[in-house]
PDB file of C-alpha atoms in Angstrom:
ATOM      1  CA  UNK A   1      38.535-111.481  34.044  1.00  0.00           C
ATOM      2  CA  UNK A   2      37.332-114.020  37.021  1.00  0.00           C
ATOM      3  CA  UNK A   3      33.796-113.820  37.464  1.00  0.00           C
ATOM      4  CA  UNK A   4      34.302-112.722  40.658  1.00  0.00           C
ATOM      5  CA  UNK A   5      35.563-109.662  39.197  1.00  0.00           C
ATOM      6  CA  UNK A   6      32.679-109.310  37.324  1.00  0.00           C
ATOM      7  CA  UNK A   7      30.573-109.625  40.183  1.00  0.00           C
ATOM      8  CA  UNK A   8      31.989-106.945  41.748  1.00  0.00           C
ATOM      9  CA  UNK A   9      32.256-104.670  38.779  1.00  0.00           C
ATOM     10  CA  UNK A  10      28.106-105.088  38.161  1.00  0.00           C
ATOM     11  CA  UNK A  11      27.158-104.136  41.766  1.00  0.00           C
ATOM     12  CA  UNK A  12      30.156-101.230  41.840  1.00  0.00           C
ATOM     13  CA  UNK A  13      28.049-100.261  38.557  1.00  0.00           C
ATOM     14  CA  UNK A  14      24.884-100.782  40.216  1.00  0.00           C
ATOM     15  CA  UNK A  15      25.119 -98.899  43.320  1.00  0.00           C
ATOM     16  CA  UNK A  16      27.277 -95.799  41.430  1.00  0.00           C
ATOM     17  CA  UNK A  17      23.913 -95.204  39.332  1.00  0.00           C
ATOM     18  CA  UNK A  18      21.399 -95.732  42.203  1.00  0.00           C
ATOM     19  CA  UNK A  19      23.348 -92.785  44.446  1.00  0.00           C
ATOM     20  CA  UNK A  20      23.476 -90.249  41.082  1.00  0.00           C
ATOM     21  CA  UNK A  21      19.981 -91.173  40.368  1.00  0.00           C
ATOM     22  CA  UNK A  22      19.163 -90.553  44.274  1.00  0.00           C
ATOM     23  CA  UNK A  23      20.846 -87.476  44.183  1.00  0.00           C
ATOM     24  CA  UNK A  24      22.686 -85.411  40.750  1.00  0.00           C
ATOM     25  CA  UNK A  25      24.894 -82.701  41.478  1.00  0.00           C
ATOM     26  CA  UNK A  26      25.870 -79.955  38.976  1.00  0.00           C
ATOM     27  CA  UNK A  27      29.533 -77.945  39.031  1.00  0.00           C
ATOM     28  CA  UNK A  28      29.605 -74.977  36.641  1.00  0.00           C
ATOM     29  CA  UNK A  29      31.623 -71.617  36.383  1.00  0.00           C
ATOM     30  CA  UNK A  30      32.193 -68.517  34.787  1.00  0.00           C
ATOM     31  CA  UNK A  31      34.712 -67.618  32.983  1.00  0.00           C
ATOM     32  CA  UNK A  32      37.089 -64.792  34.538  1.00  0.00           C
ATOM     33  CA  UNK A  33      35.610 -61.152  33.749  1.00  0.00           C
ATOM     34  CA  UNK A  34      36.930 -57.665  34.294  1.00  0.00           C
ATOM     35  CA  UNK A  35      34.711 -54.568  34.923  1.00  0.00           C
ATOM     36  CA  UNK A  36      36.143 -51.069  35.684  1.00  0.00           C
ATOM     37  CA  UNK A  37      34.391 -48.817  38.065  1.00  0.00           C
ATOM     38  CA  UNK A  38      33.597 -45.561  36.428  1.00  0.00           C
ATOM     39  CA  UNK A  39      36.060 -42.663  36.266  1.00  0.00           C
ATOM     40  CA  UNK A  40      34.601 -39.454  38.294  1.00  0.00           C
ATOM     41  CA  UNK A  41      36.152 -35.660  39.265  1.00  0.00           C
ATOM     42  CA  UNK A  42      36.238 -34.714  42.338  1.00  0.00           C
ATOM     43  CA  UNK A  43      33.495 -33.770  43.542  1.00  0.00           C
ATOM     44  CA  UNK A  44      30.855 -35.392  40.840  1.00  0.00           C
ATOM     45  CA  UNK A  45      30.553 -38.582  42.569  1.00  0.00           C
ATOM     46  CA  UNK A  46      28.507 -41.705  42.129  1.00  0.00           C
ATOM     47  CA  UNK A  47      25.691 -43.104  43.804  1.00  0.00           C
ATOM     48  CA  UNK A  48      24.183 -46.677  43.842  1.00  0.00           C
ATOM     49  CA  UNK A  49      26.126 -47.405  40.276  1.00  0.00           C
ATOM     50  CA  UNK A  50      25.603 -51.339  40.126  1.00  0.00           C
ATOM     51  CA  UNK A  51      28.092 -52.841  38.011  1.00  0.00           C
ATOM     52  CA  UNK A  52      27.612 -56.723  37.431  1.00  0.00           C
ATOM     53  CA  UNK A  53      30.789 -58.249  37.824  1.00  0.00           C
ATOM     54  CA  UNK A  54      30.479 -62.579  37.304  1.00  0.00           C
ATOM     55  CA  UNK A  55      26.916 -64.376  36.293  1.00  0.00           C
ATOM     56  CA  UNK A  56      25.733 -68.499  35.679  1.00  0.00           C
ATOM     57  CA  UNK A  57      22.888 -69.868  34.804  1.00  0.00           C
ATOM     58  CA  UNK A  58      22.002 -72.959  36.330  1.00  0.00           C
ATOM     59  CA  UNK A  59      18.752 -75.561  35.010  1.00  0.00           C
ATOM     60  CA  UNK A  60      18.153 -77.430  38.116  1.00  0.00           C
ATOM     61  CA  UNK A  61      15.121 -79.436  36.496  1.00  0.00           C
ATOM     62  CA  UNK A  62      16.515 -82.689  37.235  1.00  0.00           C
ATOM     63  CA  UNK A  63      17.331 -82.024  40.971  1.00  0.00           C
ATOM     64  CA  UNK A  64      14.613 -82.254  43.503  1.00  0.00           C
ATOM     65  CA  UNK A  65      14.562 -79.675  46.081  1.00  0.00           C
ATOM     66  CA  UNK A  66      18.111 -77.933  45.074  1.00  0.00           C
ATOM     67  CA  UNK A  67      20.576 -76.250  47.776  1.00  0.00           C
ATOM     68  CA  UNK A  68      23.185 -74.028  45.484  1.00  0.00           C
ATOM     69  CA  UNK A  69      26.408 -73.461  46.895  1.00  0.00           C
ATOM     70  CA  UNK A  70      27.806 -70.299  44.980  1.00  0.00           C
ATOM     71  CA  UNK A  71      31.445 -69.318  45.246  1.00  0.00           C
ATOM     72  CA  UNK A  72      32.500 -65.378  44.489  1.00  0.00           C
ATOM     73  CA  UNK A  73      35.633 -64.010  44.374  1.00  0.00           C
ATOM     74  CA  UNK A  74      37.350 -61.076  42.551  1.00  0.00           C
ATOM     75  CA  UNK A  75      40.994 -58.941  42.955  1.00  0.00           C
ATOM     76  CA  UNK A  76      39.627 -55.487  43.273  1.00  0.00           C
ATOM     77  CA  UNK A  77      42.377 -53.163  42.073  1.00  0.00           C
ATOM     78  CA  UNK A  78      42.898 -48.940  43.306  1.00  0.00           C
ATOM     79  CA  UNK A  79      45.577 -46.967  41.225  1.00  0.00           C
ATOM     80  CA  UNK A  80      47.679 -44.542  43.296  1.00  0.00           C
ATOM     81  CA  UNK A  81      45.890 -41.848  41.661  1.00  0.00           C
ATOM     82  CA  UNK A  82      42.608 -42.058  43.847  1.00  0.00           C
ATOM     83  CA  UNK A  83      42.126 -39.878  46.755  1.00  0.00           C
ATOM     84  CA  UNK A  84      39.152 -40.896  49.440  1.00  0.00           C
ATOM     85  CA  UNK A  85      36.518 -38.198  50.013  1.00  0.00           C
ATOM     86  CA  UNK A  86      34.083 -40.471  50.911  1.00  0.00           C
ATOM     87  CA  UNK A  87      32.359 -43.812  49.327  1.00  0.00           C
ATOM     88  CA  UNK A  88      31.262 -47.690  49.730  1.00  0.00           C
ATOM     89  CA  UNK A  89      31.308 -50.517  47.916  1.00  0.00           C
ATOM     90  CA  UNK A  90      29.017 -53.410  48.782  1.00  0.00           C
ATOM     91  CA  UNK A  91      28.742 -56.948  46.983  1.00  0.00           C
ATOM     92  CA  UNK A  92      25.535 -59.053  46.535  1.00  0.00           C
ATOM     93  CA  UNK A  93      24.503 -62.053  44.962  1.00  0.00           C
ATOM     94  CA  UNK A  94      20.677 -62.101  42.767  1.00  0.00           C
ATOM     95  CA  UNK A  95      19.225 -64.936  41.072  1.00  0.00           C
ATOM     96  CA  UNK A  96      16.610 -63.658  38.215  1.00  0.00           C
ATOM     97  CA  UNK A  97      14.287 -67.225  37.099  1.00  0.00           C
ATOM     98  CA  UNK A  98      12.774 -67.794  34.201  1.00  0.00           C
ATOM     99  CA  UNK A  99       8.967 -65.858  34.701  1.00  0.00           C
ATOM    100  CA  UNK A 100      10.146 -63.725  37.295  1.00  0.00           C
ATOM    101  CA  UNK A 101       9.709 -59.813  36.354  1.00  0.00           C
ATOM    102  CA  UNK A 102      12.535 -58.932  38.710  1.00  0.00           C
ATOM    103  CA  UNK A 103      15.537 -60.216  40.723  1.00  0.00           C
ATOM    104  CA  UNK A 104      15.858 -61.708  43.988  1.00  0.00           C
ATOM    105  CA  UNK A 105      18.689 -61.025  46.645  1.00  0.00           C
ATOM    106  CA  UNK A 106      20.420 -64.031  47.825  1.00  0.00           C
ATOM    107  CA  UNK A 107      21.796 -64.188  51.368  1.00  0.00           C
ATOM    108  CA  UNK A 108      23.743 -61.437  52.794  1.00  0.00           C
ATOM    109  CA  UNK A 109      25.311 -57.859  51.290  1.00  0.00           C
ATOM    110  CA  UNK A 110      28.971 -58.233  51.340  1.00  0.00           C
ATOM    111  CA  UNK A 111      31.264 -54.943  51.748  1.00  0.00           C
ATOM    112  CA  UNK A 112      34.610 -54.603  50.822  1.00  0.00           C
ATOM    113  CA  UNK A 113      36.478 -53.019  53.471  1.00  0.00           C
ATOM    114  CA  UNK A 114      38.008 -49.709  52.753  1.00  0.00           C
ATOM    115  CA  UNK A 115      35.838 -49.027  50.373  1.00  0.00           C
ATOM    116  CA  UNK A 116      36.997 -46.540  47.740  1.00  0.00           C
ATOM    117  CA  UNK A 117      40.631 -46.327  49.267  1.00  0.00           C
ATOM    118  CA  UNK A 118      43.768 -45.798  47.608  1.00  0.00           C
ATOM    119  CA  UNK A 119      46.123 -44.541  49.274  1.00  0.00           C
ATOM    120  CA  UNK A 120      49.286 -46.211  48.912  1.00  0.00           C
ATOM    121  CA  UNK A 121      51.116 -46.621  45.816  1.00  0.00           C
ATOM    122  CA  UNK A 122      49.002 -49.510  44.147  1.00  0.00           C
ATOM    123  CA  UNK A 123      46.391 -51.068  45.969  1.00  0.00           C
ATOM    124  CA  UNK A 124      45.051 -54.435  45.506  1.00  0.00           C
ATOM    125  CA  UNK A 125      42.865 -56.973  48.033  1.00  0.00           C
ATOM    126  CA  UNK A 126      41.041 -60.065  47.200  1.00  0.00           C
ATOM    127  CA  UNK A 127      37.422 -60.130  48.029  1.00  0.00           C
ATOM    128  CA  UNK A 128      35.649 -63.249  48.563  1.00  0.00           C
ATOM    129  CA  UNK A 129      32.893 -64.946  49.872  1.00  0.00           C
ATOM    130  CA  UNK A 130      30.389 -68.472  49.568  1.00  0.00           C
ATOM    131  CA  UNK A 131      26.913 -68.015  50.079  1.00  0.00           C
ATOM    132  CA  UNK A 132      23.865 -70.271  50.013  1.00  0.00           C
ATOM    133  CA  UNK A 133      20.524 -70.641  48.066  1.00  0.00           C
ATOM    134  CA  UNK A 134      18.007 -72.890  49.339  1.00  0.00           C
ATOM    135  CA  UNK A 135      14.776 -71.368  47.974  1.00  0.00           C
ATOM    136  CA  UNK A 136      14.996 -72.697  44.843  1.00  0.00           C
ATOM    137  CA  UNK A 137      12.497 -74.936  43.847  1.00  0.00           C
ATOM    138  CA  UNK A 138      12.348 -77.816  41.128  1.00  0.00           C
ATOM    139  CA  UNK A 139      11.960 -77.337  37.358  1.00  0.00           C
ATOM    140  CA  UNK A 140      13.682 -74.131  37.588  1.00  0.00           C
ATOM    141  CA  UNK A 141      16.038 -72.266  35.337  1.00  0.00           C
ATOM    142  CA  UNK A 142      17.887 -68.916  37.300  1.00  0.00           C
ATOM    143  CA  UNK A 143      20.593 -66.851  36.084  1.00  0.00           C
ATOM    144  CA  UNK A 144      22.735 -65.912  39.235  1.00  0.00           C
ATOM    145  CA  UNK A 145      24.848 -62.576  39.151  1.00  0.00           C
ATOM    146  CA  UNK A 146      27.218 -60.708  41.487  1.00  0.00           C
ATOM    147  CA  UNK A 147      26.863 -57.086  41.466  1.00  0.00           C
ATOM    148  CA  UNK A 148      28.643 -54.593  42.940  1.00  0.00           C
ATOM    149  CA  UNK A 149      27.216 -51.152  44.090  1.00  0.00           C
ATOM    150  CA  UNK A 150      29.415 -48.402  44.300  1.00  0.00           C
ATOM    151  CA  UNK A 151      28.966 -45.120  46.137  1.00  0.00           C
ATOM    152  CA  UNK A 152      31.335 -42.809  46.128  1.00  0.00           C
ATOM    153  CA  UNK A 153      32.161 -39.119  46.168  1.00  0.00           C
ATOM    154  CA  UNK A 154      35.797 -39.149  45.472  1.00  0.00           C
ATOM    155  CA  UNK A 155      38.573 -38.341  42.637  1.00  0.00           C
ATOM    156  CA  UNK A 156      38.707 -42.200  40.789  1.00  0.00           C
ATOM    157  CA  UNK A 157      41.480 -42.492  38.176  1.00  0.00           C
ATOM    158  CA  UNK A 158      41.053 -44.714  34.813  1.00  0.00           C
ATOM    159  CA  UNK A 159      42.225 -48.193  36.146  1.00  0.00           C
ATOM    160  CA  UNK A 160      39.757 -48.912  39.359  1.00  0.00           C
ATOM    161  CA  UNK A 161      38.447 -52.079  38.941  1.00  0.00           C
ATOM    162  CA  UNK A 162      37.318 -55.991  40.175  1.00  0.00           C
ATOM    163  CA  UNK A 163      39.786 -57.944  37.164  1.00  0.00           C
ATOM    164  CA  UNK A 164      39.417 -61.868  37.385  1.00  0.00           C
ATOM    165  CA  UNK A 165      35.811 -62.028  38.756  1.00  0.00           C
ATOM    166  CA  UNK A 166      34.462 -65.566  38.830  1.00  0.00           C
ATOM    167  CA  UNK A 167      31.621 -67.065  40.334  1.00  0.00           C
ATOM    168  CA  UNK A 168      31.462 -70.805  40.724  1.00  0.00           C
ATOM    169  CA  UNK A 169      27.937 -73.343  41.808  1.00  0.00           C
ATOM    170  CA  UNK A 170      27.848 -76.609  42.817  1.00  0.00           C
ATOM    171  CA  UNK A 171      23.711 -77.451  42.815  1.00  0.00           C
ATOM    172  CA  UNK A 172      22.361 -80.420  44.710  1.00  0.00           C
ATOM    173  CA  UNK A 173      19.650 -82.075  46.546  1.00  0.00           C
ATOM    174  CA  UNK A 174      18.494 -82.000  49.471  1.00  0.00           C
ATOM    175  CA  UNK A 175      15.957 -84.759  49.480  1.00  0.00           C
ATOM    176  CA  UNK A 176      16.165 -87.899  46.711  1.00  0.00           C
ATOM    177  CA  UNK A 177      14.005 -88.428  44.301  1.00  0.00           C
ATOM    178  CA  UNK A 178      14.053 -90.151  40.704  1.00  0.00           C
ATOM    179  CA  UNK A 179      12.986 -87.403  38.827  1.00  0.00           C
ATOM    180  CA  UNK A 180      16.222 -87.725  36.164  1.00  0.00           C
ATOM    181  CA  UNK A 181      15.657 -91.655  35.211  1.00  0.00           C
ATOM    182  CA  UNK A 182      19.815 -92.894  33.114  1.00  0.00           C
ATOM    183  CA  UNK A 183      19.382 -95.817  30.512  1.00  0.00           C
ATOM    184  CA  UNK A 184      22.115 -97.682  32.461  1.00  0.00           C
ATOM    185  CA  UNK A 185      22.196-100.674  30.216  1.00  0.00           C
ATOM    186  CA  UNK A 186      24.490 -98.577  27.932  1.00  0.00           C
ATOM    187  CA  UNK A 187      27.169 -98.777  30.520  1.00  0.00           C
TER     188      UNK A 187
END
Protein backbone atom coordinates (compact mmCIF):
# COMPACT_ATOMS: atom_id res chain seq x y z
CA UNK A 1 0.00 0.00 0.00
CA UNK A 2 1.34 3.63 -1.32
CA UNK A 3 0.89 6.11 1.21
CA UNK A 4 -1.20 7.81 -0.89
CA UNK A 5 -3.55 5.09 -0.42
CA UNK A 6 -3.34 5.44 3.01
CA UNK A 7 -4.07 8.92 2.88
CA UNK A 8 -7.08 8.41 1.35
CA UNK A 9 -8.21 5.45 3.35
CA UNK A 10 -7.74 7.71 6.87
CA UNK A 11 -9.88 10.66 5.63
CA UNK A 12 -12.54 8.02 3.80
CA UNK A 13 -12.41 6.67 7.59
CA UNK A 14 -12.58 10.01 8.97
CA UNK A 15 -15.40 11.59 7.28
CA UNK A 16 -17.60 7.98 7.32
CA UNK A 17 -17.56 8.40 11.30
CA UNK A 18 -18.12 12.21 11.45
CA UNK A 19 -21.58 11.79 9.14
CA UNK A 20 -22.83 8.54 11.53
CA UNK A 21 -21.83 10.47 14.51
CA UNK A 22 -23.76 13.65 12.93
CA UNK A 23 -26.57 11.66 12.25
CA UNK A 24 -27.29 7.43 13.26
CA UNK A 25 -30.01 5.81 11.62
CA UNK A 26 -31.72 2.61 12.87
CA UNK A 27 -33.51 -0.22 10.36
CA UNK A 28 -35.49 -2.84 12.30
CA UNK A 29 -38.50 -5.24 11.51
CA UNK A 30 -40.86 -7.63 12.61
CA UNK A 31 -41.02 -10.77 11.89
CA UNK A 32 -44.12 -11.93 9.64
CA UNK A 33 -47.33 -12.60 11.96
CA UNK A 34 -50.75 -14.02 11.26
CA UNK A 35 -53.94 -13.05 13.20
CA UNK A 36 -57.45 -14.38 12.29
CA UNK A 37 -60.43 -12.19 12.65
CA UNK A 38 -62.96 -13.80 14.87
CA UNK A 39 -65.55 -16.28 13.59
CA UNK A 40 -69.30 -14.80 14.12
CA UNK A 41 -73.15 -16.14 13.05
CA UNK A 42 -75.08 -14.22 11.32
CA UNK A 43 -76.46 -11.90 12.92
CA UNK A 44 -74.10 -11.75 16.28
CA UNK A 45 -71.70 -9.41 14.88
CA UNK A 46 -68.68 -7.56 16.15
CA UNK A 47 -68.02 -4.19 17.08
CA UNK A 48 -64.72 -2.21 17.56
CA UNK A 49 -62.76 -5.81 18.04
CA UNK A 50 -59.03 -4.48 17.79
CA UNK A 51 -56.82 -7.15 16.83
CA UNK A 52 -52.99 -6.17 16.82
CA UNK A 53 -51.59 -7.45 13.82
CA UNK A 54 -47.35 -6.41 13.56
CA UNK A 55 -45.43 -4.40 16.60
CA UNK A 56 -41.38 -2.94 17.11
CA UNK A 57 -39.89 -1.41 19.59
CA UNK A 58 -37.53 1.13 18.79
CA UNK A 59 -34.74 2.94 21.62
CA UNK A 60 -34.05 6.10 19.87
CA UNK A 61 -31.71 7.38 22.83
CA UNK A 62 -28.86 7.97 20.68
CA UNK A 63 -30.72 9.99 17.94
CA UNK A 64 -31.45 13.59 18.50
CA UNK A 65 -34.75 14.77 17.49
CA UNK A 66 -35.93 11.32 15.65
CA UNK A 67 -38.35 11.27 12.43
CA UNK A 68 -39.58 7.34 12.19
CA UNK A 69 -40.49 6.19 8.94
CA UNK A 70 -42.77 3.03 9.60
CA UNK A 71 -43.67 0.67 6.79
CA UNK A 72 -47.08 -1.66 7.16
CA UNK A 73 -48.23 -4.09 5.05
CA UNK A 74 -50.32 -7.32 5.35
CA UNK A 75 -52.35 -9.91 2.68
CA UNK A 76 -55.75 -9.80 4.20
CA UNK A 77 -57.44 -13.05 3.22
CA UNK A 78 -61.81 -13.67 2.87
CA UNK A 79 -62.88 -17.42 2.40
CA UNK A 80 -65.80 -17.91 -0.02
CA UNK A 81 -67.83 -18.74 2.86
CA UNK A 82 -68.48 -15.04 4.07
CA UNK A 83 -71.53 -13.24 3.12
CA UNK A 84 -71.57 -9.14 3.64
CA UNK A 85 -74.39 -7.84 5.86
CA UNK A 86 -72.63 -5.02 6.79
CA UNK A 87 -69.01 -4.15 8.45
CA UNK A 88 -65.53 -2.07 8.33
CA UNK A 89 -62.26 -2.62 8.85
CA UNK A 90 -59.90 0.26 9.57
CA UNK A 91 -55.98 0.13 10.19
CA UNK A 92 -53.95 2.40 12.56
CA UNK A 93 -50.63 2.75 13.74
CA UNK A 94 -49.96 3.57 18.02
CA UNK A 95 -46.76 4.04 19.63
CA UNK A 96 -47.08 3.24 23.62
CA UNK A 97 -43.42 4.89 25.42
CA UNK A 98 -41.96 3.90 28.22
CA UNK A 99 -44.07 6.10 31.26
CA UNK A 100 -46.91 6.64 29.19
CA UNK A 101 -50.29 5.12 30.83
CA UNK A 102 -51.82 4.82 27.39
CA UNK A 103 -51.20 4.77 23.60
CA UNK A 104 -50.89 7.36 21.12
CA UNK A 105 -52.35 7.32 17.46
CA UNK A 106 -49.86 7.95 14.83
CA UNK A 107 -50.87 9.71 11.61
CA UNK A 108 -53.88 8.75 9.76
CA UNK A 109 -56.68 5.66 10.12
CA UNK A 110 -56.23 3.51 7.17
CA UNK A 111 -59.39 1.44 5.76
CA UNK A 112 -59.29 -1.42 3.77
CA UNK A 113 -61.62 -1.11 1.03
CA UNK A 114 -64.44 -3.53 0.89
CA UNK A 115 -64.35 -4.09 4.13
CA UNK A 116 -65.76 -7.43 5.27
CA UNK A 117 -66.36 -8.66 1.57
CA UNK A 118 -66.20 -11.98 0.21
CA UNK A 119 -67.87 -12.60 -2.38
CA UNK A 120 -66.08 -14.37 -4.94
CA UNK A 121 -64.58 -17.65 -4.60
CA UNK A 122 -61.37 -16.72 -2.50
CA UNK A 123 -60.60 -13.32 -1.84
CA UNK A 124 -57.32 -11.87 -1.16
CA UNK A 125 -55.86 -7.95 -1.45
CA UNK A 126 -52.73 -6.54 -0.11
CA UNK A 127 -53.06 -3.65 2.20
CA UNK A 128 -50.37 -1.27 2.67
CA UNK A 129 -49.30 1.89 3.72
CA UNK A 130 -45.96 4.23 5.19
CA UNK A 131 -46.67 6.65 7.68
CA UNK A 132 -44.63 9.15 9.66
CA UNK A 133 -43.72 9.93 13.36
CA UNK A 134 -42.12 13.06 14.14
CA UNK A 135 -43.19 13.66 17.76
CA UNK A 136 -40.88 11.63 19.21
CA UNK A 137 -38.51 13.10 21.33
CA UNK A 138 -34.89 12.03 22.52
CA UNK A 139 -34.08 9.40 25.17
CA UNK A 140 -37.11 7.58 24.30
CA UNK A 141 -38.03 3.94 24.16
CA UNK A 142 -41.79 3.27 22.18
CA UNK A 143 -43.23 0.10 21.19
CA UNK A 144 -45.11 0.79 17.81
CA UNK A 145 -48.16 -1.54 16.84
CA UNK A 146 -50.63 -1.85 13.95
CA UNK A 147 -54.04 -2.67 14.93
CA UNK A 148 -56.83 -3.42 13.13
CA UNK A 149 -60.50 -2.66 14.20
CA UNK A 150 -63.08 -4.66 12.88
CA UNK A 151 -66.81 -3.97 12.75
CA UNK A 152 -68.90 -6.11 11.35
CA UNK A 153 -72.36 -7.64 11.38
CA UNK A 154 -71.98 -10.42 8.96
CA UNK A 155 -71.69 -14.44 8.64
CA UNK A 156 -67.43 -14.78 8.91
CA UNK A 157 -66.19 -18.33 8.26
CA UNK A 158 -62.97 -19.88 10.18
CA UNK A 159 -60.12 -18.67 7.82
CA UNK A 160 -60.61 -14.58 7.68
CA UNK A 161 -57.53 -13.17 8.35
CA UNK A 162 -54.30 -10.46 7.76
CA UNK A 163 -51.37 -13.64 7.27
CA UNK A 164 -47.76 -12.14 6.68
CA UNK A 165 -48.19 -8.84 8.64
CA UNK A 166 -44.93 -6.95 8.98
CA UNK A 167 -44.12 -3.65 10.01
CA UNK A 168 -40.74 -2.21 9.20
CA UNK A 169 -38.83 1.50 10.82
CA UNK A 170 -36.10 3.21 9.67
CA UNK A 171 -35.44 6.04 12.73
CA UNK A 172 -33.33 9.10 12.09
CA UNK A 173 -32.48 12.60 12.79
CA UNK A 174 -33.58 15.43 11.96
CA UNK A 175 -31.07 17.80 13.41
CA UNK A 176 -27.17 16.55 14.31
CA UNK A 177 -25.93 16.30 17.33
CA UNK A 178 -23.09 14.14 19.12
CA UNK A 179 -25.07 12.67 21.59
CA UNK A 180 -23.77 8.80 20.60
CA UNK A 181 -19.77 9.57 20.87
CA UNK A 182 -17.76 5.79 18.65
CA UNK A 183 -14.14 5.00 19.99
CA UNK A 184 -12.96 5.23 16.34
CA UNK A 185 -9.39 4.39 17.06
CA UNK A 186 -10.51 0.70 17.03
CA UNK A 187 -11.12 0.96 13.36
Amino acid sequence: MNSMSRAYSNQYRENYYKEEDECPTIIKCSGPSSTPIPVLTLGEGISNVELPLASITLDTSCICDPIVKLDFSTNYVVPVSVSLVGGSIVLRVYKQCRGQATRVPVGTAWAISGGILGIEVFEASIASFTTCDTDSCGDECCTYTVVATVNAIADVALGAAFNNSTLSAVVTCKNSCHKCKKNHDRY
